[in-house]
């Protein structure tokens, strides 16, 4: 409990530091590099982020499997088999990411033929190479983070993240001051990502005494892990589409300047999302353990309600504070020309606040291997989001893209999933909402 509380404090410190440094950097980089050069980086980054689809949630699977093995008091060899199997899955997926990256690299010119010049396309390809390196390094780091969380080491992950933010901010400020090219961002991220990835592999090996062997690959573990892997794969498609398809389509149909404006709004939303997601991650081992022990519904509510109340308090303060003071905030930090980002951010944040109020239930889905329905249902609403965004961009510009995303979040992640929680998990969603909001509203 004490270590988790310290981890939560460090995580929120990390989020606050990330917010301050991120706001400073986004403003500093925008002013230093210009909207065109920075816009090119954002276009390529949003394009490259689709490679995250191939991660298949190995970090989450690692946490779920190791927690289950430890709860059942299985021997160290069983833990090593789970660890080795998931690491081997990560290696195979890394090769797949490299192959897909090469295909993406060869087609950047075709995709952005209407919005980028040949010189800008060549520049974008260089940026893409370093972003790919960063994504691969982050992939392995996330897998190791899942192992650390499974052993309830709540401190190391936010601690490393804090160091990363400080080092990254310092390097970017200095390097961009002397070299005003957006590729510097990608180079710095790739370098730091590689260092962290290597450190986490070494740290986990000697801290938790896990052993990796090719002979420990277990088909049974693979079979048991695949439903959750596929479910997270589909869910990642949903998340990427709902957050990045807008920038991707704006880059194709409008211009780099519009991508930059929308990126400001998404960055503000990402801060809100990070603050409301932290309790879900930190309470995952406890909730998974409770489900595996076969606790009653009342006992389970005791594990679910406290983090949900924390999410509502923190998320509500951020949301309503931004509604009240967001215009002034955007004007001071970014300038009046980016004031529309305030409206776009609010449109996306409101339905996500309602969704995150019972977001802790995702951990119950993971523990019971029932995340597949959620992913399938959200995939349908994501397709609707893409279709609506294509048309509404022509009719209402970038505001139309935000409204399409918000509508699909409400239909998929709120309405459909609350029905599923009630029917499949036998959780009284209304009771949980009542307990969560009691004394707050």
PDB file of C-alpha atoms in Angstrom, residues 192-404:
ATOM      1  CA  UNK A 192      16.808   8.555 -24.743  1.00  0.00           C
ATOM      2  CA  UNK A 193      14.410   5.745 -25.651  1.00  0.00           C
ATOM      3  CA  UNK A 194      17.274   3.342 -26.414  1.00  0.00           C
ATOM      4  CA  UNK A 195      19.026   4.120 -23.135  1.00  0.00           C
ATOM      5  CA  UNK A 196      15.852   3.586 -21.092  1.00  0.00           C
ATOM      6  CA  UNK A 197      14.995   0.362 -22.947  1.00  0.00           C
ATOM      7  CA  UNK A 198      18.405  -1.162 -22.250  1.00  0.00           C
ATOM      8  CA  UNK A 199      18.311  -0.037 -18.605  1.00  0.00           C
ATOM      9  CA  UNK A 200      14.869  -1.574 -17.973  1.00  0.00           C
ATOM     10  CA  UNK A 201      15.919  -4.960 -19.374  1.00  0.00           C
ATOM     11  CA  UNK A 202      18.981  -5.031 -17.088  1.00  0.00           C
ATOM     12  CA  UNK A 203      17.036  -3.702 -14.080  1.00  0.00           C
ATOM     13  CA  UNK A 204      14.260  -6.303 -14.344  1.00  0.00           C
ATOM     14  CA  UNK A 205      16.725  -9.155 -14.773  1.00  0.00           C
ATOM     15  CA  UNK A 206      18.615  -8.428 -11.566  1.00  0.00           C
ATOM     16  CA  UNK A 207      15.794  -6.902  -9.484  1.00  0.00           C
ATOM     17  CA  UNK A 208      13.201  -9.649  -9.988  1.00  0.00           C
ATOM     18  CA  UNK A 209      15.593 -12.533 -10.805  1.00  0.00           C
ATOM     19  CA  UNK A 210      13.658 -13.508 -13.913  1.00  0.00           C
ATOM     20  CA  UNK A 211      15.328 -15.715 -16.496  1.00  0.00           C
ATOM     21  CA  UNK A 212      14.844 -15.595 -20.238  1.00  0.00           C
ATOM     22  CA  UNK A 213      15.294 -18.827 -22.196  1.00  0.00           C
ATOM     23  CA  UNK A 214      14.090 -19.739 -25.667  1.00  0.00           C
ATOM     24  CA  UNK A 215      13.274 -23.210 -24.349  1.00  0.00           C
ATOM     25  CA  UNK A 216      10.836 -21.656 -21.848  1.00  0.00           C
ATOM     26  CA  UNK A 217       8.485 -20.697 -24.645  1.00  0.00           C
ATOM     27  CA  UNK A 218       5.120 -22.235 -23.708  1.00  0.00           C
ATOM     28  CA  UNK A 219       2.321 -22.772 -26.222  1.00  0.00           C
ATOM     29  CA  UNK A 220      -0.242 -22.947 -23.416  1.00  0.00           C
ATOM     30  CA  UNK A 221       0.773 -19.528 -22.134  1.00  0.00           C
ATOM     31  CA  UNK A 222       0.701 -18.187 -25.693  1.00  0.00           C
ATOM     32  CA  UNK A 223      -2.805 -19.575 -26.226  1.00  0.00           C
ATOM     33  CA  UNK A 224      -4.014 -18.078 -22.953  1.00  0.00           C
ATOM     34  CA  UNK A 225      -2.424 -14.709 -23.785  1.00  0.00           C
ATOM     35  CA  UNK A 226      -3.701 -14.377 -27.348  1.00  0.00           C
ATOM     36  CA  UNK A 227      -7.306 -13.299 -26.546  1.00  0.00           C
ATOM     37  CA  UNK A 228      -6.030 -10.389 -24.461  1.00  0.00           C
ATOM     38  CA  UNK A 229      -3.303  -9.576 -27.027  1.00  0.00           C
ATOM     39  CA  UNK A 230      -5.820  -9.447 -29.871  1.00  0.00           C
ATOM     40  CA  UNK A 231      -8.296  -7.478 -27.754  1.00  0.00           C
ATOM     41  CA  UNK A 232      -5.645  -4.881 -26.892  1.00  0.00           C
ATOM     42  CA  UNK A 233      -4.560  -4.807 -30.547  1.00  0.00           C
ATOM     43  CA  UNK A 234      -8.103  -3.931 -31.589  1.00  0.00           C
ATOM     44  CA  UNK A 235      -8.409  -1.439 -28.748  1.00  0.00           C
ATOM     45  CA  UNK A 236      -5.151   0.223 -29.771  1.00  0.00           C
ATOM     46  CA  UNK A 237      -6.617   0.649 -33.245  1.00  0.00           C
ATOM     47  CA  UNK A 238      -9.576   2.368 -31.620  1.00  0.00           C
ATOM     48  CA  UNK A 239      -7.390   4.633 -29.484  1.00  0.00           C
ATOM     49  CA  UNK A 240      -5.088   5.520 -32.356  1.00  0.00           C
ATOM     50  CA  UNK A 241      -7.970   6.204 -34.686  1.00  0.00           C
ATOM     51  CA  UNK A 242      -9.882   8.316 -32.180  1.00  0.00           C
ATOM     52  CA  UNK A 243      -6.806  10.385 -31.300  1.00  0.00           C
ATOM     53  CA  UNK A 244      -4.608  10.338 -34.410  1.00  0.00           C
ATOM     54  CA  UNK A 245      -6.853   9.759 -37.403  1.00  0.00           C
ATOM     55  CA  UNK A 246      -7.981  13.352 -37.075  1.00  0.00           C
ATOM     56  CA  UNK A 247      -4.448  14.741 -37.499  1.00  0.00           C
ATOM     57  CA  UNK A 248      -3.781  12.216 -40.249  1.00  0.00           C
ATOM     58  CA  UNK A 249      -6.863  13.214 -42.245  1.00  0.00           C
ATOM     59  CA  UNK A 250      -6.362  16.926 -41.538  1.00  0.00           C
ATOM     60  CA  UNK A 251      -2.828  16.596 -42.910  1.00  0.00           C
ATOM     61  CA  UNK A 252      -4.186  15.051 -46.115  1.00  0.00           C
ATOM     62  CA  UNK A 253      -7.259  17.258 -46.630  1.00  0.00           C
ATOM     63  CA  UNK A 254      -6.123  20.597 -45.154  1.00  0.00           C
ATOM     64  CA  UNK A 255      -2.568  21.818 -44.371  1.00  0.00           C
ATOM     65  CA  UNK A 256       0.328  21.576 -41.854  1.00  0.00           C
ATOM     66  CA  UNK A 257      -0.870  24.719 -40.026  1.00  0.00           C
ATOM     67  CA  UNK A 258      -4.239  23.078 -39.271  1.00  0.00           C
ATOM     68  CA  UNK A 259      -2.426  19.975 -38.027  1.00  0.00           C
ATOM     69  CA  UNK A 260      -0.408  22.160 -35.661  1.00  0.00           C
ATOM     70  CA  UNK A 261      -3.536  23.812 -34.226  1.00  0.00           C
ATOM     71  CA  UNK A 262      -5.273  20.471 -33.730  1.00  0.00           C
ATOM     72  CA  UNK A 263      -2.097  19.063 -32.147  1.00  0.00           C
ATOM     73  CA  UNK A 264      -2.223  21.789 -29.505  1.00  0.00           C
ATOM     74  CA  UNK A 265      -5.765  20.708 -28.577  1.00  0.00           C
ATOM     75  CA  UNK A 266      -4.782  17.035 -28.502  1.00  0.00           C
ATOM     76  CA  UNK A 267      -1.799  17.793 -26.294  1.00  0.00           C
ATOM     77  CA  UNK A 268      -4.063  19.519 -23.781  1.00  0.00           C
ATOM     78  CA  UNK A 269      -6.400  16.523 -23.922  1.00  0.00           C
ATOM     79  CA  UNK A 270      -3.461  14.135 -23.430  1.00  0.00           C
ATOM     80  CA  UNK A 271      -2.630  15.848 -20.132  1.00  0.00           C
ATOM     81  CA  UNK A 272      -6.209  15.312 -18.955  1.00  0.00           C
ATOM     82  CA  UNK A 273      -6.109  11.693 -20.139  1.00  0.00           C
ATOM     83  CA  UNK A 274      -2.833  10.989 -18.338  1.00  0.00           C
ATOM     84  CA  UNK A 275      -4.167  12.342 -15.049  1.00  0.00           C
ATOM     85  CA  UNK A 276      -7.285  10.172 -15.179  1.00  0.00           C
ATOM     86  CA  UNK A 277      -5.494   7.012 -16.360  1.00  0.00           C
ATOM     87  CA  UNK A 278      -2.863   6.759 -13.608  1.00  0.00           C
ATOM     88  CA  UNK A 279      -5.106   5.184 -10.904  1.00  0.00           C
ATOM     89  CA  UNK A 280      -6.259   2.539 -13.392  1.00  0.00           C
ATOM     90  CA  UNK A 281      -2.676   1.444 -13.976  1.00  0.00           C
ATOM     91  CA  UNK A 282      -1.548   1.619 -10.353  1.00  0.00           C
ATOM     92  CA  UNK A 283      -4.533  -0.346  -9.024  1.00  0.00           C
ATOM     93  CA  UNK A 284      -4.304  -3.030 -11.755  1.00  0.00           C
ATOM     94  CA  UNK A 285      -2.361  -5.645  -9.712  1.00  0.00           C
ATOM     95  CA  UNK A 286      -4.757  -5.239  -6.757  1.00  0.00           C
ATOM     96  CA  UNK A 287      -7.907  -5.575  -8.886  1.00  0.00           C
ATOM     97  CA  UNK A 288      -6.534  -8.547 -10.867  1.00  0.00           C
ATOM     98  CA  UNK A 289      -5.524 -10.255  -7.628  1.00  0.00           C
ATOM     99  CA  UNK A 290      -9.001  -9.669  -6.151  1.00  0.00           C
ATOM    100  CA  UNK A 291     -10.688 -11.224  -9.195  1.00  0.00           C
ATOM    101  CA  UNK A 292      -8.334 -14.238  -9.165  1.00  0.00           C
ATOM    102  CA  UNK A 293      -9.083 -14.823  -5.475  1.00  0.00           C
ATOM    103  CA  UNK A 294     -12.804 -15.038  -6.303  1.00  0.00           C
ATOM    104  CA  UNK A 295     -13.896 -12.146  -4.081  1.00  0.00           C
ATOM    105  CA  UNK A 296     -17.611 -11.292  -3.826  1.00  0.00           C
ATOM    106  CA  UNK A 297     -19.169  -8.318  -5.635  1.00  0.00           C
ATOM    107  CA  UNK A 298     -19.212  -6.227  -2.442  1.00  0.00           C
ATOM    108  CA  UNK A 299     -15.535  -6.991  -1.822  1.00  0.00           C
ATOM    109  CA  UNK A 300     -14.762  -6.138  -5.439  1.00  0.00           C
ATOM    110  CA  UNK A 301     -16.567  -2.788  -5.152  1.00  0.00           C
ATOM    111  CA  UNK A 302     -14.210  -1.918  -2.284  1.00  0.00           C
ATOM    112  CA  UNK A 303     -11.322  -2.298  -4.732  1.00  0.00           C
ATOM    113  CA  UNK A 304     -13.041  -0.491  -7.620  1.00  0.00           C
ATOM    114  CA  UNK A 305     -14.647   2.565  -6.025  1.00  0.00           C
ATOM    115  CA  UNK A 306     -11.611   4.308  -4.382  1.00  0.00           C
ATOM    116  CA  UNK A 307      -9.604   4.669  -7.628  1.00  0.00           C
ATOM    117  CA  UNK A 308     -12.795   5.644  -9.478  1.00  0.00           C
ATOM    118  CA  UNK A 309     -13.457   8.450  -6.997  1.00  0.00           C
ATOM    119  CA  UNK A 310      -9.875   9.600  -7.373  1.00  0.00           C
ATOM    120  CA  UNK A 311     -10.335   9.733 -11.138  1.00  0.00           C
ATOM    121  CA  UNK A 312     -13.568  11.746 -10.856  1.00  0.00           C
ATOM    122  CA  UNK A 313     -12.089  14.310  -8.449  1.00  0.00           C
ATOM    123  CA  UNK A 314      -8.904  14.855 -10.442  1.00  0.00           C
ATOM    124  CA  UNK A 315     -10.589  14.681 -13.837  1.00  0.00           C
ATOM    125  CA  UNK A 316     -13.415  16.993 -12.753  1.00  0.00           C
ATOM    126  CA  UNK A 317     -11.022  19.630 -11.438  1.00  0.00           C
ATOM    127  CA  UNK A 318      -9.072  19.543 -14.712  1.00  0.00           C
ATOM    128  CA  UNK A 319     -12.139  19.588 -16.972  1.00  0.00           C
ATOM    129  CA  UNK A 320     -14.145  22.318 -15.291  1.00  0.00           C
ATOM    130  CA  UNK A 321     -11.021  24.332 -14.542  1.00  0.00           C
ATOM    131  CA  UNK A 322     -10.106  24.263 -18.218  1.00  0.00           C
ATOM    132  CA  UNK A 323     -13.651  25.207 -19.255  1.00  0.00           C
ATOM    133  CA  UNK A 324     -13.453  28.258 -16.962  1.00  0.00           C
ATOM    134  CA  UNK A 325      -9.866  29.375 -17.611  1.00  0.00           C
ATOM    135  CA  UNK A 326      -8.822  27.537 -20.757  1.00  0.00           C
ATOM    136  CA  UNK A 327      -9.197  30.462 -23.170  1.00  0.00           C
ATOM    137  CA  UNK A 328      -6.809  32.615 -21.197  1.00  0.00           C
ATOM    138  CA  UNK A 329      -4.443  29.663 -20.804  1.00  0.00           C
ATOM    139  CA  UNK A 330      -4.272  28.940 -24.545  1.00  0.00           C
ATOM    140  CA  UNK A 331      -3.885  32.639 -25.378  1.00  0.00           C
ATOM    141  CA  UNK A 332      -0.977  33.103 -22.955  1.00  0.00           C
ATOM    142  CA  UNK A 333       0.879  29.908 -23.844  1.00  0.00           C
ATOM    143  CA  UNK A 334       0.268  29.627 -27.587  1.00  0.00           C
ATOM    144  CA  UNK A 335      -1.187  32.949 -28.770  1.00  0.00           C
ATOM    145  CA  UNK A 336      -4.620  34.109 -29.931  1.00  0.00           C
ATOM    146  CA  UNK A 337      -4.231  32.370 -33.298  1.00  0.00           C
ATOM    147  CA  UNK A 338      -4.561  29.007 -31.470  1.00  0.00           C
ATOM    148  CA  UNK A 339      -7.641  29.946 -29.421  1.00  0.00           C
ATOM    149  CA  UNK A 340      -9.798  27.433 -31.310  1.00  0.00           C
ATOM    150  CA  UNK A 341      -7.780  24.666 -29.616  1.00  0.00           C
ATOM    151  CA  UNK A 342      -9.721  25.447 -26.398  1.00  0.00           C
ATOM    152  CA  UNK A 343     -13.042  24.454 -27.979  1.00  0.00           C
ATOM    153  CA  UNK A 344     -11.608  21.362 -29.673  1.00  0.00           C
ATOM    154  CA  UNK A 345     -10.045  20.115 -26.425  1.00  0.00           C
ATOM    155  CA  UNK A 346     -13.302  20.548 -24.473  1.00  0.00           C
ATOM    156  CA  UNK A 347     -15.328  18.704 -27.111  1.00  0.00           C
ATOM    157  CA  UNK A 348     -13.054  15.664 -26.735  1.00  0.00           C
ATOM    158  CA  UNK A 349     -12.551  15.895 -22.947  1.00  0.00           C
ATOM    159  CA  UNK A 350     -16.237  15.924 -21.874  1.00  0.00           C
ATOM    160  CA  UNK A 351     -17.226  12.407 -23.069  1.00  0.00           C
ATOM    161  CA  UNK A 352     -13.857  11.005 -22.005  1.00  0.00           C
ATOM    162  CA  UNK A 353     -14.462  12.244 -18.441  1.00  0.00           C
ATOM    163  CA  UNK A 354     -17.671  10.204 -18.273  1.00  0.00           C
ATOM    164  CA  UNK A 355     -15.863   7.215 -19.743  1.00  0.00           C
ATOM    165  CA  UNK A 356     -12.954   7.326 -17.292  1.00  0.00           C
ATOM    166  CA  UNK A 357     -15.286   7.510 -14.263  1.00  0.00           C
ATOM    167  CA  UNK A 358     -15.530   3.700 -14.374  1.00  0.00           C
ATOM    168  CA  UNK A 359     -12.379   3.050 -16.398  1.00  0.00           C
ATOM    169  CA  UNK A 360     -11.047   0.834 -13.593  1.00  0.00           C
ATOM    170  CA  UNK A 361     -13.364  -1.907 -14.916  1.00  0.00           C
ATOM    171  CA  UNK A 362     -10.875  -2.489 -17.734  1.00  0.00           C
ATOM    172  CA  UNK A 363      -8.732  -4.325 -15.177  1.00  0.00           C
ATOM    173  CA  UNK A 364     -11.644  -6.657 -14.423  1.00  0.00           C
ATOM    174  CA  UNK A 365     -11.976  -7.377 -18.143  1.00  0.00           C
ATOM    175  CA  UNK A 366      -8.259  -8.201 -18.303  1.00  0.00           C
ATOM    176  CA  UNK A 367      -8.423 -10.512 -15.278  1.00  0.00           C
ATOM    177  CA  UNK A 368     -11.401 -12.415 -16.695  1.00  0.00           C
ATOM    178  CA  UNK A 369     -10.058 -12.439 -20.270  1.00  0.00           C
ATOM    179  CA  UNK A 370     -13.183 -10.619 -21.501  1.00  0.00           C
ATOM    180  CA  UNK A 371     -11.709  -7.567 -23.186  1.00  0.00           C
ATOM    181  CA  UNK A 372     -12.437  -8.859 -26.675  1.00  0.00           C
ATOM    182  CA  UNK A 373     -16.057  -7.653 -26.758  1.00  0.00           C
ATOM    183  CA  UNK A 374     -14.974  -4.160 -25.720  1.00  0.00           C
ATOM    184  CA  UNK A 375     -12.413  -4.044 -28.513  1.00  0.00           C
ATOM    185  CA  UNK A 376     -14.837  -5.386 -31.117  1.00  0.00           C
ATOM    186  CA  UNK A 377     -17.587  -2.947 -30.121  1.00  0.00           C
ATOM    187  CA  UNK A 378     -15.230   0.024 -30.156  1.00  0.00           C
ATOM    188  CA  UNK A 379     -13.845  -1.014 -33.540  1.00  0.00           C
ATOM    189  CA  UNK A 380     -17.308  -0.502 -35.028  1.00  0.00           C
ATOM    190  CA  UNK A 381     -17.606   2.990 -33.563  1.00  0.00           C
ATOM    191  CA  UNK A 382     -14.086   3.799 -34.760  1.00  0.00           C
ATOM    192  CA  UNK A 383     -15.029   3.028 -38.344  1.00  0.00           C
ATOM    193  CA  UNK A 384     -17.954   5.387 -37.874  1.00  0.00           C
ATOM    194  CA  UNK A 385     -15.523   8.011 -36.531  1.00  0.00           C
ATOM    195  CA  UNK A 386     -13.342   7.788 -39.630  1.00  0.00           C
ATOM    196  CA  UNK A 387     -16.330   8.078 -41.970  1.00  0.00           C
ATOM    197  CA  UNK A 388     -17.792  11.038 -40.065  1.00  0.00           C
ATOM    198  CA  UNK A 389     -14.405  12.792 -39.886  1.00  0.00           C
ATOM    199  CA  UNK A 390     -13.906  12.564 -43.652  1.00  0.00           C
ATOM    200  CA  UNK A 391     -17.232  14.286 -44.333  1.00  0.00           C
ATOM    201  CA  UNK A 392     -17.346  16.677 -41.387  1.00  0.00           C
ATOM    202  CA  UNK A 393     -13.855  18.012 -42.164  1.00  0.00           C
ATOM    203  CA  UNK A 394     -15.258  19.310 -45.451  1.00  0.00           C
ATOM    204  CA  UNK A 395     -18.345  20.789 -43.781  1.00  0.00           C
ATOM    205  CA  UNK A 396     -17.067  22.199 -40.445  1.00  0.00           C
ATOM    206  CA  UNK A 397     -13.280  22.014 -40.654  1.00  0.00           C
ATOM    207  CA  UNK A 398     -11.257  20.771 -37.687  1.00  0.00           C
ATOM    208  CA  UNK A 399     -14.179  21.268 -35.272  1.00  0.00           C
ATOM    209  CA  UNK A 400     -16.071  18.615 -37.234  1.00  0.00           C
ATOM    210  CA  UNK A 401     -13.225  16.161 -36.628  1.00  0.00           C
ATOM    211  CA  UNK A 402     -13.415  16.759 -32.851  1.00  0.00           C
ATOM    212  CA  UNK A 403     -17.211  16.343 -32.761  1.00  0.00           C
ATOM    213  CA  UNK A 404     -16.956  13.049 -34.675  1.00  0.00           C
TER     214      UNK A 404
END
